[in-house]
């Protein structure tokens, strides 16, 4: 479970059921929090927090005790004033109205528990899960931005990633876009967008887009910047890939591998869709003879020549790479004047001040990776005979 409100004292998690005697300390968690941190580029919120984790329980002398592990990260950058004009007006697209109706009260500033700051607890728990899983098999968990609005990585490149996924560190390196003094953008391969500069240019900002395809990364940087400059926002999709999973994870029939994964992913703020394998386009464009993945192999250990199933058959992992897409909606907090009404129904207008992400996509892959790791560790613990 996670705890904490965005503008309260702290956020964090409690992980129960972690095996005892496992080496674990704050140093295992901090790199993941540093990677998640907001304020990293002009494409994301300027809210700035150092996000230092403290393990409160369940670990002694660097080893887990088998008791619940509580981890906490204190909130520092609290500016309640940013939210003053929303006390009586539920912000469109946010959870103010539903929290107020359900509980009769709500956190006085920001999204409270529905804020993306809650995801810090998930990142802490995932650090533990990733370390645990890495000791068992050579698992690779990766997520990256594959589209923003209608701008997407071309399918042949996605197919290559599905077959042979990069690591998340490689994604970070492959997806840097440099902004230059003349407004031109440059990708990791030194290609300029829209064209080669006539005169030398100076790099003014480096942006980790987490979109590992130069032309797409440059186009989405441009789009997000334009929307930020007009105080608007946008959404997109993240692709998640898990490789080197053993055959046999997933519990028929209600706790199928992709059912639990889908639940975990759909619990991330701003997620509006989840598809596994060929997903929605497979059902629109393929026949059964196109879609069935033929088997090859020997001694009962079979692989498939294609992978439209997305690495899961009957809710059980098949040993092929699991891949899926997640849709994130356009960010709700926008500086555009919106017509809406207050809690009493009086028509009014609202313009949100404060520091918000114009697009959550560059920050979303790490949260997707975190939910993958937590879900896979849960399944591994339920299938102890596999390890
Ligand atoms: C990494 C991340 C950062 C986010 N940052 C913002 C933000 O700056 N502004 C905002 O309105 N929503 C942001 N969100 C989404 C909101 O938390 C979410 O849309 C809101 O709480 C309502 O929940 P729902 O969209 O799941 O219905 C972010 C989500 C994620 C995953």
Coordinates of C-alpha atoms and ligand atoms in Angstrom, one line a residue:
X1 CA 0.0 0.0 0.0
X2 CA 1.0 3.6 -0.4
X3 CA 0.3 6.6 1.9
X4 CA 0.5 10.3 1.9
X5 CA -1.1 13.4 0.3
X6 CA 0.8 15.6 -2.2
X7 CA 1.0 18.6 0.2
X8 CA 1.1 16.7 3.5
X9 CA 4.2 15.9 5.5
X10 CA 5.3 12.8 3.6
X11 CA 4.4 10.1 1.0
X12 CA 5.6 6.5 1.0
X13 CA 4.7 2.8 1.0
X14 CA 4.3 -0.2 3.2
X15 CA 5.4 -3.5 1.6
X16 CA 4.2 -6.6 3.4
X17 CA 5.2 -10.2 2.6
X18 CA 8.8 -9.4 1.6
X19 CA 11.0 -12.5 2.2
X20 CA 13.3 -12.2 5.2
X21 CA 17.1 -12.0 5.0
X22 CA 17.2 -10.1 1.8
X23 CA 19.8 -7.3 1.5
X24 CA 18.1 -4.0 1.1
X25 CA 18.9 -0.4 2.1
X26 CA 18.0 3.2 1.1
X27 CA 20.9 3.2 -1.4
X28 CA 18.9 0.7 -3.4
X29 CA 16.0 3.1 -3.7
X30 CA 17.5 6.5 -4.1
X31 CA 18.6 6.2 -7.8
X32 CA 15.0 5.3 -8.8
X33 CA 13.7 8.4 -6.9
X34 CA 16.3 10.6 -8.5
X35 CA 15.1 9.4 -11.9
X36 CA 11.5 10.0 -11.1
X37 CA 12.1 13.5 -9.7
X38 CA 10.1 16.4 -11.3
X39 CA 11.8 19.6 -12.3
X40 CA 14.2 17.8 -14.7
X41 CA 13.3 19.7 -17.9
X42 CA 11.0 22.3 -19.4
X43 CA 8.7 19.5 -20.6
X44 CA 7.8 18.6 -17.0
X45 CA 6.6 20.4 -13.9
X46 CA 8.9 22.9 -12.3
X47 CA 7.9 21.6 -8.8
X48 CA 11.3 20.7 -7.3
X49 CA 11.9 18.2 -4.6
X50 CA 15.0 16.3 -3.6
X51 CA 13.0 13.2 -2.6
X52 CA 15.2 11.5 0.0
X53 CA 13.9 8.1 1.1
X54 CA 14.0 6.8 4.7
X55 CA 13.3 3.2 5.6
X56 CA 11.2 3.3 8.8
X57 CA 10.7 -0.4 9.5
X58 CA 11.3 -4.0 8.4
X59 CA 15.0 -3.7 7.7
X60 CA 17.8 -4.0 10.2
X61 CA 21.6 -3.9 9.5
X62 CA 20.8 -3.9 5.7
X63 CA 18.6 -7.0 5.8
X64 CA 14.9 -7.4 5.6
X65 CA 13.3 -8.9 8.7
X66 CA 10.2 -10.4 7.1
X67 CA 8.1 -7.8 8.7
X68 CA 6.3 -4.9 6.8
X69 CA 8.8 -2.5 5.2
X70 CA 7.7 1.1 5.5
X71 CA 9.5 3.7 3.4
X72 CA 8.9 7.4 3.6
X73 CA 9.8 10.5 1.6
X74 CA 9.1 13.9 3.1
X75 CA 7.4 16.5 1.0
X76 CA 9.4 19.8 0.8
X77 CA 8.1 22.0 -1.9
X78 CA 4.7 22.8 -0.5
X79 CA 3.0 25.9 -2.0
X80 CA -0.6 25.8 -0.8
X81 CA -1.2 29.2 -2.4
X82 CA -1.1 27.6 -5.8
X83 CA -4.4 25.9 -5.1
X84 CA -6.2 28.7 -3.3
X85 CA -8.7 29.4 -6.1
X86 CA -9.9 25.8 -6.3
X87 CA -11.2 25.4 -2.7
X88 CA -14.9 25.9 -3.8
X89 CA -14.5 24.8 -7.4
X90 CA -13.8 21.2 -8.3
X91 CA -11.1 21.2 -10.9
X92 CA -12.3 19.7 -14.2
X93 CA -10.5 16.4 -15.0
X94 CA -9.3 16.1 -11.3
X95 CA -10.6 14.0 -8.5
X96 CA -11.8 16.9 -6.3
X97 CA -15.5 16.2 -6.9
X98 CA -15.4 12.5 -6.4
X99 CA -13.2 12.6 -3.3
X100 CA -15.5 15.3 -1.8
X101 CA -18.7 13.3 -2.6
X102 CA -17.2 10.0 -1.3
X103 CA -15.6 11.3 1.9
X104 CA -17.4 14.6 2.6
X105 CA -13.9 16.2 3.0
X106 CA -10.8 16.3 1.0
X107 CA -7.1 17.4 1.2
X108 CA -7.1 21.2 1.1
X109 CA -4.5 21.6 -1.6
X110 CA -3.5 19.8 -4.7
X111 CA -4.8 16.4 -5.6
X112 CA -4.2 15.0 -2.1
X113 CA -3.9 11.2 -2.5
X114 CA -4.9 11.3 -6.1
X115 CA -1.9 13.4 -7.0
X116 CA 1.0 11.9 -8.9
X117 CA 3.2 12.4 -5.9
X118 CA 1.6 9.3 -4.5
X119 CA 3.5 7.3 -7.1
X120 CA 6.7 7.9 -5.1
X121 CA 5.6 5.0 -2.8
X122 CA 5.3 2.8 -5.8
X123 CA 8.8 3.7 -7.0
X124 CA 10.2 2.8 -3.6
X125 CA 8.4 -0.5 -3.5
X126 CA 9.6 -1.2 -7.1
X127 CA 13.2 -0.6 -6.2
X128 CA 12.9 -3.6 -3.8
X129 CA 11.0 -5.7 -6.4
X130 CA 13.6 -5.0 -9.1
X131 CA 16.5 -6.0 -6.8
X132 CA 14.6 -9.1 -5.7
X133 CA 13.7 -10.2 -9.3
X134 CA 17.3 -9.5 -10.6
X135 CA 18.6 -12.1 -8.2
X136 CA 16.3 -14.7 -9.6
X137 CA 16.4 -14.3 -13.3
X138 CA 17.9 -12.0 -15.9
X139 CA 14.6 -10.0 -16.2
X140 CA 14.5 -6.8 -18.2
X141 CA 11.7 -4.4 -17.5
X142 CA 11.5 -1.3 -19.7
X143 CA 8.9 1.3 -20.6
X144 CA 9.2 4.2 -23.0
X145 CA 7.1 6.9 -24.7
X146 CA 5.8 5.6 -28.0
X147 CA 3.4 8.4 -28.8
X148 CA 2.3 11.9 -27.9
X149 CA -1.0 12.8 -29.4
X150 CA -0.9 11.5 -33.1
X151 CA 2.9 11.6 -33.2
X152 CA 4.2 8.0 -32.8
X153 CA 7.3 5.8 -33.2
X154 CA 7.0 4.0 -36.6
X155 CA 5.7 0.4 -36.2
X156 CA 8.8 -1.4 -37.6
X157 CA 10.9 0.3 -34.9
X158 CA 8.4 -0.8 -32.2
X159 CA 8.5 -4.4 -33.6
X160 CA 12.3 -4.3 -33.2
X161 CA 12.1 -3.1 -29.6
X162 CA 9.5 -5.8 -28.8
X163 CA 11.8 -8.5 -30.1
X164 CA 15.0 -7.1 -28.6
X165 CA 14.1 -4.5 -25.9
X166 CA 16.7 -1.9 -24.7
X167 CA 17.2 -1.4 -21.0
X168 CA 15.7 1.7 -19.3
X169 CA 19.2 3.2 -18.9
X170 CA 19.6 2.8 -22.7
X171 CA 16.2 4.5 -23.2
X172 CA 17.3 7.5 -21.1
X173 CA 20.5 7.8 -23.2
X174 CA 18.7 7.3 -26.6
X175 CA 16.0 9.7 -25.9
X176 CA 17.8 13.0 -25.1
X177 CA 16.8 16.0 -27.2
X178 CA 19.0 19.1 -27.0
X179 CA 17.4 22.5 -27.4
X180 CA 19.8 25.0 -29.1
X181 CA 20.3 28.8 -29.0
X182 CA 18.5 29.1 -32.4
X183 CA 15.5 27.1 -31.4
X184 CA 16.6 24.1 -33.4
X185 CA 16.4 20.7 -31.7
X186 CA 19.0 18.0 -31.9
X187 CA 18.7 14.3 -31.2
X188 CA 21.2 11.9 -29.6
X189 CA 22.6 11.0 -33.1
X190 CA 23.4 14.7 -33.8
X191 CA 20.6 15.1 -36.3
X192 CA 19.0 18.6 -36.3
X193 CA 15.4 19.3 -36.6
X194 CA 14.0 20.7 -38.8
X195 CA 17.3 21.0 -40.6
X196 CA 21.1 21.3 -40.3
X197 CA 22.1 24.7 -38.9
X198 CA 24.0 27.1 -41.2
X199 CA 26.0 28.5 -38.2
X200 CA 27.3 26.9 -35.0
X201 CA 24.6 26.6 -32.3
X202 CA 24.9 26.3 -28.6
X203 CA 23.0 23.7 -26.6
X204 CA 20.8 25.5 -24.1
X205 CA 18.9 22.6 -22.6
X206 CA 19.0 18.8 -22.6
X207 CA 15.6 17.1 -22.3
X208 CA 15.2 13.4 -21.5
X209 CA 12.0 12.6 -23.5
X210 CA 12.1 8.8 -22.8
X211 CA 11.1 8.4 -26.5
X212 CA 13.9 6.3 -28.0
X213 CA 13.5 7.4 -31.7
X214 CA 15.1 10.7 -32.6
X215 CA 12.6 12.1 -35.2
X216 CA 9.7 11.2 -33.0
X217 CA 11.3 12.5 -29.8
X218 CA 12.1 15.9 -31.6
X219 CA 8.5 16.1 -32.9
X220 CA 7.0 15.4 -29.5
X221 CA 9.3 17.9 -27.8
X222 CA 8.1 20.6 -30.2
X223 CA 4.5 19.7 -29.7
X224 CA 4.7 19.6 -25.9
X225 CA 6.6 22.9 -25.9
X226 CA 4.0 24.5 -28.1
X227 CA 1.2 23.3 -25.8
X228 CA 3.1 24.5 -22.7
X229 CA 3.5 27.9 -24.2
X230 CA -0.2 28.2 -24.8
X231 CA -0.9 26.9 -21.2
X232 CA -2.4 23.7 -22.6
X233 CA -1.5 20.1 -22.2
X234 CA -1.5 16.7 -24.1
X235 CA -1.4 13.0 -23.6
X236 CA 0.1 10.0 -25.3
X237 CA 1.0 6.3 -24.9
X238 CA 3.8 4.4 -23.1
X239 CA 4.9 1.0 -24.2
X240 CA 6.0 -1.6 -21.6
X241 CA 8.1 -4.7 -22.4
X242 CA 9.2 -7.4 -20.0
X243 CA 11.8 -9.9 -21.3
X244 CA 13.3 -13.1 -19.8
X245 CA 10.2 -14.0 -17.8
X246 CA 9.9 -17.6 -16.8
X247 CA 7.0 -19.6 -18.3
X248 CA 4.2 -20.1 -15.8
X249 CA 3.5 -16.8 -14.0
X250 CA -0.2 -15.9 -13.7
X251 CA -3.1 -17.5 -11.7
X252 CA -6.1 -18.7 -13.7
X253 CA -8.7 -17.5 -13.9
X254 CA -9.3 -14.1 -12.2
X255 CA -5.7 -13.3 -11.4
X256 CA -4.4 -13.9 -14.9
X257 CA -1.0 -12.3 -15.5
X258 CA -2.3 -9.6 -17.8
X259 CA -5.4 -9.0 -15.6
X260 CA -3.2 -8.2 -12.6
X261 CA -0.8 -6.2 -14.8
X262 CA -3.7 -4.3 -16.3
X263 CA -5.1 -3.5 -12.8
X264 CA -1.7 -2.3 -11.6
X265 CA -1.2 -0.1 -14.7
X266 CA -4.7 1.3 -14.7
X267 CA -4.1 2.4 -11.1
X268 CA -1.6 5.0 -12.2
X269 CA -3.0 8.5 -12.3
X270 CA -4.2 9.7 -15.7
X271 CA -4.2 6.3 -17.3
X272 CA -7.1 5.8 -19.6
X273 CA -6.3 2.6 -21.5
X274 CA -4.3 -0.7 -21.4
X275 CA -3.8 -3.2 -24.2
X276 CA -1.7 -6.3 -24.3
X277 CA 0.0 -7.8 -27.4
X278 CA -1.8 -7.0 -30.6
X279 CA -4.4 -5.2 -28.5
X280 CA -7.2 -3.1 -30.1
X281 CA -5.6 -2.9 -33.6
X282 CA -5.2 -6.7 -33.7
X283 CA -8.9 -7.1 -33.3
X284 CA -9.7 -4.5 -35.9
X285 CA -7.2 -5.6 -38.6
X286 CA -6.2 -9.3 -38.2
X287 CA -7.8 -12.7 -38.9
X288 CA -7.2 -15.8 -36.8
X289 CA -4.7 -17.1 -39.3
X290 CA -2.7 -13.9 -39.1
X291 CA -2.9 -13.7 -35.4
X292 CA -2.1 -17.3 -34.1
X293 CA 1.5 -17.5 -33.1
X294 CA 2.9 -20.8 -34.5
X295 CA 5.1 -22.9 -32.1
X296 CA 8.6 -24.2 -32.7
X297 CA 11.0 -26.1 -30.4
X298 CA 11.8 -29.4 -28.9
X299 CA 11.6 -31.4 -25.6
X300 CA 8.4 -29.6 -24.6
X301 CA 10.2 -26.3 -24.5
X302 CA 8.4 -24.3 -27.2
X303 CA 8.8 -20.8 -28.5
X304 CA 6.5 -19.0 -31.0
X305 CA 7.7 -17.5 -34.3
X306 CA 5.5 -14.4 -33.9
X307 CA 4.2 -12.8 -30.7
X308 CA 0.8 -11.2 -31.2
X309 CA -0.4 -12.8 -27.9
X310 CA 2.0 -10.5 -26.1
X311 CA 3.7 -13.2 -24.1
X312 CA 0.6 -14.5 -22.3
X313 CA -1.6 -17.5 -23.1
X314 CA -4.6 -18.2 -20.9
X315 CA -3.3 -15.6 -18.4
X316 CA 0.0 -17.5 -18.0
X317 CA 3.3 -16.2 -19.2
X318 CA 4.6 -18.2 -22.2
X319 CA 8.2 -17.3 -22.1
X320 CA 7.9 -14.8 -25.0
X321 CA 8.4 -11.1 -24.2
X322 CA 5.3 -9.5 -22.6
X323 CA 4.5 -6.2 -24.2
X324 CA 1.7 -3.7 -23.7
X325 CA 0.6 -0.1 -24.3
X326 CA -0.8 2.3 -21.8
X327 CA -2.8 5.4 -22.8
X328 CA -2.3 8.6 -20.6
X329 CA -4.8 11.4 -21.0
X330 CA -4.0 15.0 -21.5
X331 CA -3.0 16.6 -18.2
X332 CA -6.0 18.1 -16.4
X333 CA -4.3 21.2 -14.8
X334 CA -4.2 23.8 -17.6
X335 CA -3.7 27.5 -17.5
X336 CA -6.5 27.9 -20.2
X337 CA -9.6 29.6 -18.9
X338 CA -12.3 26.9 -18.4
X339 CA -16.0 27.3 -18.0
X340 CA -17.2 25.1 -15.1
X341 CA -19.2 25.5 -11.9
X342 CA -18.5 25.5 -8.2
X343 CA -19.7 22.8 -5.7
X344 CA -23.1 24.6 -5.4
X345 CA -23.6 24.6 -9.2
X346 CA -23.0 28.3 -9.8
X347 CA -21.4 28.8 -13.2
X348 CA -17.9 30.2 -13.0
X349 CA -14.6 30.2 -14.8
X350 CA -11.3 28.7 -13.6
X351 CA -7.7 29.2 -14.7
X352 CA -5.2 27.0 -12.9
X353 CA -2.1 28.7 -11.6
X354 CA 0.9 26.8 -10.4
X355 CA 3.5 24.3 -11.7
X356 CA 2.1 21.4 -13.7
X357 CA 3.3 19.0 -16.3
X358 CA 2.2 20.0 -19.8
X359 CA 2.5 16.3 -20.5
X360 CA 3.1 13.5 -18.1
X361 CA 4.6 11.2 -20.8
X362 CA 8.3 11.8 -20.2
X363 CA 7.8 11.0 -16.5
X364 CA 5.3 8.1 -16.9
X365 CA 7.7 5.2 -18.1
X366 CA 9.3 4.9 -14.7
X367 CA 6.0 4.6 -13.0
X368 CA 4.9 2.0 -15.5
X369 CA 8.2 0.1 -14.9
X370 CA 7.5 0.3 -11.2
X371 CA 4.1 -1.3 -11.5
X372 CA 5.5 -4.0 -13.7
X373 CA 8.1 -4.9 -11.1
X374 CA 5.7 -5.0 -8.2
X375 CA 3.2 -7.1 -10.2
X376 CA 5.9 -9.6 -11.3
X377 CA 7.3 -9.9 -7.8
X378 CA 3.8 -10.7 -6.4
X379 CA 3.4 -13.4 -9.0
X380 CA 6.9 -14.9 -8.3
X381 CA 6.0 -15.1 -4.6
X382 CA 2.8 -16.9 -5.4
X383 CA 4.7 -19.3 -7.6
X384 CA 7.6 -20.2 -5.3
X385 CA 8.1 -23.5 -7.0
X386 CA 9.5 -21.6 -10.0
X387 CA 12.4 -20.1 -8.1
Ligands
LIG1 C1 4.0 11.3 -13.5 C2 2.6 11.9 -13.4 C3 2.6 13.3 -13.3 C4 1.3 14.0 -13.2 N1 1.3 15.4 -13.1 C5 0.2 16.0 -13.2 C6 0.1 17.4 -13.3 O1 1.2 18.1 -13.2 N2 -1.1 18.0 -13.4 C7 -2.2 17.3 -13.5 O2 -3.3 17.9 -13.6 N3 -2.2 16.0 -13.5 C8 -1.1 15.3 -13.4 N4 -1.1 13.9 -13.4 C9 -2.4 13.2 -13.4 C10 -3.3 13.5 -12.3 O3 -2.7 13.0 -11.0 C11 -4.6 12.7 -12.5 O4 -5.1 13.0 -13.8 C12 -5.7 13.2 -11.5 O5 -5.3 12.9 -10.2 C13 -7.1 12.6 -11.8 O6 -7.0 11.2 -11.8 P1 -7.4 10.4 -13.1 O7 -6.9 11.1 -14.3 O8 -6.7 9.0 -13.0 O9 -8.9 10.3 -13.2 C14 0.1 13.3 -13.4 C15 0.2 11.9 -13.5 C16 1.4 11.2 -13.6 C17 1.4 9.7 -13.8

